[in-house]
mmCIF file with all atom_site columns, C-alpha atoms in Angstrom:
data_model
loop_
_atom_site.group_PDB
_atom_site.id
_atom_site.type_symbol
_atom_site.label_atom_id
_atom_site.label_alt_id
_atom_site.label_comp_id
_atom_site.label_asym_id
_atom_site.label_entity_id
_atom_site.label_seq_id
_atom_site.pdbx_PDB_ins_code
_atom_site.Cartn_x
_atom_site.Cartn_y
_atom_site.Cartn_z
_atom_site.occupancy
_atom_site.B_iso_or_equiv
_atom_site.pdbx_formal_charge
_atom_site.auth_seq_id
_atom_site.auth_comp_id
_atom_site.auth_asym_id
_atom_site.auth_atom_id
_atom_site.pdbx_PDB_model_num
ATOM 1  C CA . MET T 1 1  ? 62.473 75.994  53.986 1.00 44.00 ? 16  MET T CA 1
ATOM 2  C CA . SER T 1 2  ? 64.686 76.142  57.082 1.00 50.00 ? 17  SER T CA 1
ATOM 3  C CA . ASN T 1 3  ? 65.301 73.137  59.327 1.00 54.00 ? 18  ASN T CA 1
ATOM 4  C CA . SER T 1 4  ? 65.594 75.480  62.314 1.00 71.00 ? 19  SER T CA 1
ATOM 5  C CA . SER T 1 5  ? 62.904 75.792  64.929 1.00 82.00 ? 20  SER T CA 1
ATOM 6  C CA . PRO T 1 6  ? 61.099 79.120  65.221 1.00 83.00 ? 21  PRO T CA 1
ATOM 7  C CA . LEU T 1 7  ? 63.000 79.817  68.456 1.00 85.00 ? 22  LEU T CA 1
ATOM 8  C CA . ALA T 1 8  ? 66.351 79.085  66.808 1.00 90.00 ? 23  ALA T CA 1
ATOM 9  C CA . ASP T 1 9  ? 65.442 81.440  63.949 1.00 92.00 ? 24  ASP T CA 1
ATOM 10 C CA . GLU T 1 10 ? 64.399 84.103  66.456 1.00 94.00 ? 25  GLU T CA 1
ATOM 11 C CA . GLU T 1 11 ? 67.640 83.630  68.392 1.00 95.00 ? 26  GLU T CA 1
ATOM 12 C CA . LYS T 1 12 ? 69.682 84.169  65.216 1.00 95.00 ? 27  LYS T CA 1
ATOM 13 C CA . ARG T 1 13 ? 67.654 87.259  64.328 1.00 96.00 ? 28  ARG T CA 1
ATOM 14 C CA . LEU T 1 14 ? 68.043 88.756  67.810 1.00 96.00 ? 29  LEU T CA 1
ATOM 15 C CA . LEU T 1 15 ? 71.784 88.081  67.856 1.00 96.00 ? 30  LEU T CA 1
ATOM 16 C CA . ARG T 1 16 ? 72.078 89.964  64.563 1.00 97.00 ? 31  ARG T CA 1
ATOM 17 C CA . VAL T 1 17 ? 69.964 92.864  65.877 1.00 96.00 ? 32  VAL T CA 1
ATOM 18 C CA . LEU T 1 18 ? 72.147 92.985  68.990 1.00 97.00 ? 33  LEU T CA 1
ATOM 19 C CA . GLU T 1 19 ? 75.301 93.041  66.875 1.00 96.00 ? 34  GLU T CA 1
ATOM 20 C CA . ILE T 1 20 ? 73.957 95.959  64.811 1.00 96.00 ? 35  ILE T CA 1
ATOM 21 C CA . LYS T 1 21 ? 72.788 97.930  67.859 1.00 95.00 ? 36  LYS T CA 1
ATOM 22 C CA . GLU T 1 22 ? 76.129 97.439  69.631 1.00 95.00 ? 37  GLU T CA 1
ATOM 23 C CA . ALA T 1 23 ? 77.951 98.723  66.542 1.00 96.00 ? 38  ALA T CA 1
ATOM 24 C CA . ILE T 1 24 ? 75.709 101.788 66.364 1.00 96.00 ? 39  ILE T CA 1
ATOM 25 C CA . PHE T 1 25 ? 75.163 102.638 70.042 1.00 94.00 ? 40  PHE T CA 1
ATOM 26 C CA . GLY T 1 26 ? 78.015 100.978 71.929 1.00 93.00 ? 41  GLY T CA 1
ATOM 27 C CA . PRO T 1 27 ? 77.916 98.221  74.568 1.00 91.00 ? 42  PRO T CA 1
ATOM 28 C CA . ASP T 1 28 ? 76.026 99.984  77.367 1.00 89.00 ? 43  ASP T CA 1
ATOM 29 C CA . HIS T 1 29 ? 73.404 102.027 75.544 1.00 90.00 ? 44  HIS T CA 1
ATOM 30 C CA . PHE T 1 30 ? 69.800 101.792 76.681 1.00 87.00 ? 45  PHE T CA 1
ATOM 31 C CA . GLN T 1 31 ? 68.728 100.716 73.173 1.00 88.00 ? 46  GLN T CA 1
ATOM 32 C CA . LEU T 1 32 ? 70.452 97.374  73.783 1.00 93.00 ? 47  LEU T CA 1
ATOM 33 C CA . ALA T 1 33 ? 68.457 96.474  76.893 1.00 92.00 ? 48  ALA T CA 1
ATOM 34 C CA . GLU T 1 34 ? 65.262 95.530  75.051 1.00 91.00 ? 49  GLU T CA 1
ATOM 35 C CA . THR T 1 35 ? 67.115 93.286  72.602 1.00 95.00 ? 50  THR T CA 1
ATOM 36 C CA . LEU T 1 36 ? 69.142 91.704  75.414 1.00 95.00 ? 51  LEU T CA 1
ATOM 37 C CA . TYR T 1 37 ? 65.905 91.043  77.309 1.00 92.00 ? 52  TYR T CA 1
ATOM 38 C CA . ASP T 1 38 ? 64.220 89.539  74.235 1.00 93.00 ? 53  ASP T CA 1
ATOM 39 C CA . LEU T 1 39 ? 67.252 87.382  73.515 1.00 95.00 ? 54  LEU T CA 1
ATOM 40 C CA . GLY T 1 40 ? 67.429 86.200  77.116 1.00 93.00 ? 55  GLY T CA 1
ATOM 41 C CA . THR T 1 41 ? 63.751 85.273  77.055 1.00 92.00 ? 56  THR T CA 1
ATOM 42 C CA . CYS T 1 42 ? 64.176 83.430  73.761 1.00 94.00 ? 57  CYS T CA 1
ATOM 43 C CA . LEU T 1 43 ? 67.124 81.467  75.122 1.00 93.00 ? 58  LEU T CA 1
ATOM 44 C CA . TRP T 1 44 ? 65.220 80.667  78.313 1.00 90.00 ? 59  TRP T CA 1
ATOM 45 C CA . GLN T 1 45 ? 62.352 79.266  76.234 1.00 90.00 ? 60  GLN T CA 1
ATOM 46 C CA . SER T 1 46 ? 64.923 77.103  74.425 1.00 92.00 ? 61  SER T CA 1
ATOM 47 C CA . GLU T 1 47 ? 66.128 75.883  77.842 1.00 89.00 ? 62  GLU T CA 1
ATOM 48 C CA . LYS T 1 48 ? 69.525 77.522  77.373 1.00 92.00 ? 63  LYS T CA 1
ATOM 49 C CA . TYR T 1 49 ? 69.396 78.843  80.908 1.00 89.00 ? 64  TYR T CA 1
ATOM 50 C CA . GLU T 1 50 ? 72.986 79.904  81.482 1.00 89.00 ? 65  GLU T CA 1
ATOM 51 C CA . GLU T 1 51 ? 73.115 81.856  78.221 1.00 93.00 ? 66  GLU T CA 1
ATOM 52 C CA . ALA T 1 52 ? 69.715 83.357  78.957 1.00 92.00 ? 67  ALA T CA 1
ATOM 53 C CA . GLU T 1 53 ? 70.815 84.470  82.400 1.00 90.00 ? 68  GLU T CA 1
ATOM 54 C CA . ALA T 1 54 ? 73.879 86.221  80.981 1.00 93.00 ? 69  ALA T CA 1
ATOM 55 C CA . PHE T 1 55 ? 71.811 88.272  78.520 1.00 95.00 ? 70  PHE T CA 1
ATOM 56 C CA . LEU T 1 56 ? 69.134 89.048  81.107 1.00 91.00 ? 71  LEU T CA 1
ATOM 57 C CA . ARG T 1 57 ? 71.778 90.097  83.629 1.00 91.00 ? 72  ARG T CA 1
ATOM 58 C CA . ARG T 1 58 ? 73.319 92.459  81.081 1.00 93.00 ? 73  ARG T CA 1
ATOM 59 C CA . ALA T 1 59 ? 69.885 93.915  80.252 1.00 91.00 ? 74  ALA T CA 1
ATOM 60 C CA . LEU T 1 60 ? 69.243 94.395  83.963 1.00 88.00 ? 75  LEU T CA 1
ATOM 61 C CA . GLU T 1 61 ? 72.566 96.166  84.490 1.00 90.00 ? 76  GLU T CA 1
ATOM 62 C CA . ILE T 1 62 ? 71.836 98.619  81.674 1.00 89.00 ? 77  ILE T CA 1
ATOM 63 C CA . ARG T 1 63 ? 68.284 99.256  82.850 1.00 85.00 ? 78  ARG T CA 1
ATOM 64 C CA . GLU T 1 64 ? 69.290 99.687  86.504 1.00 85.00 ? 79  GLU T CA 1
ATOM 65 C CA . ALA T 1 65 ? 72.003 102.170 85.540 1.00 86.00 ? 80  ALA T CA 1
ATOM 66 C CA . GLN T 1 66 ? 69.595 104.329 83.559 1.00 79.00 ? 81  GLN T CA 1
ATOM 67 C CA . LEU T 1 67 ? 66.209 103.915 85.261 1.00 74.00 ? 82  LEU T CA 1
ATOM 68 C CA . CYS T 1 68 ? 64.841 104.001 88.784 1.00 68.00 ? 83  CYS T CA 1
ATOM 69 C CA . PRO T 1 69 ? 64.741 100.575 90.500 1.00 68.00 ? 84  PRO T CA 1
ATOM 70 C CA . ASP T 1 70 ? 60.934 100.368 90.546 1.00 67.00 ? 85  ASP T CA 1
ATOM 71 C CA . GLU T 1 71 ? 60.615 100.986 86.792 1.00 70.00 ? 86  GLU T CA 1
ATOM 72 C CA . ILE T 1 72 ? 58.544 98.170  85.276 1.00 73.00 ? 87  ILE T CA 1
ATOM 73 C CA . SER T 1 73 ? 61.213 97.137  82.766 1.00 74.00 ? 88  SER T CA 1
ATOM 74 C CA . VAL T 1 74 ? 63.736 96.726  85.608 1.00 75.00 ? 89  VAL T CA 1
ATOM 75 C CA . GLU T 1 75 ? 61.255 94.636  87.581 1.00 77.00 ? 90  GLU T CA 1
ATOM 76 C CA . CYS T 1 76 ? 60.374 92.451  84.571 1.00 77.00 ? 91  CYS T CA 1
ATOM 77 C CA . THR T 1 77 ? 64.024 91.810  83.767 1.00 80.00 ? 92  THR T CA 1
ATOM 78 C CA . LEU T 1 78 ? 64.788 90.918  87.378 1.00 73.00 ? 93  LEU T CA 1
ATOM 79 C CA . GLN T 1 79 ? 61.815 88.555  87.466 1.00 75.00 ? 94  GLN T CA 1
ATOM 80 C CA . GLU T 1 80 ? 62.833 86.791  84.236 1.00 80.00 ? 95  GLU T CA 1
ATOM 81 C CA . MET T 1 81 ? 66.376 86.418  85.503 1.00 75.00 ? 96  MET T CA 1
ATOM 82 C CA . GLY T 1 82 ? 65.075 84.898  88.732 1.00 75.00 ? 97  GLY T CA 1
ATOM 83 C CA . VAL T 1 83 ? 62.989 82.373  86.815 1.00 75.00 ? 98  VAL T CA 1
ATOM 84 C CA . CYS T 1 84 ? 66.001 81.520  84.690 1.00 76.00 ? 99  CYS T CA 1
ATOM 85 C CA . VAL T 1 85 ? 68.173 80.920  87.767 1.00 75.00 ? 100 VAL T CA 1
ATOM 86 C CA . PHE T 1 86 ? 65.428 78.805  89.310 1.00 74.00 ? 101 PHE T CA 1
ATOM 87 C CA . ASP T 1 87 ? 65.088 76.722  86.142 1.00 75.00 ? 102 ASP T CA 1
ATOM 88 C CA . GLN T 1 88 ? 68.836 76.062  86.269 1.00 77.00 ? 103 GLN T CA 1
ATOM 89 C CA . GLY T 1 89 ? 68.226 74.360  89.599 1.00 76.00 ? 104 GLY T CA 1
ATOM 90 C CA . ARG T 1 90 ? 69.790 77.137  91.644 1.00 62.00 ? 105 ARG T CA 1
ATOM 91 C CA . PRO T 1 91 ? 66.876 78.490  93.704 1.00 53.00 ? 106 PRO T CA 1
ATOM 92 C CA . GLY T 1 92 ? 67.733 80.985  96.371 1.00 51.00 ? 107 GLY T CA 1
ATOM 93 C CA . GLU T 1 93 ? 70.788 82.493  94.674 1.00 48.00 ? 108 GLU T CA 1
#
């Protein structure tokens, strides 16, 4: 049995999925955005706010480049990133 928390296990799994997807699709492919979003959310739940923000920002950049700005996945990513920034104690940035 693992000593890791469920979130730590999920983080490891998502990092591996991201690594595989980047190898297959490249660094800016739309397929990465969902995994980046999930990883950012997982890190946010683990209170790793700066890391979470970086993954959410990358997911947002991919989604914005390939979807219209009012697409729900763009809005959700932007909202999560805002919460992450707020939780870092940087409201209003």
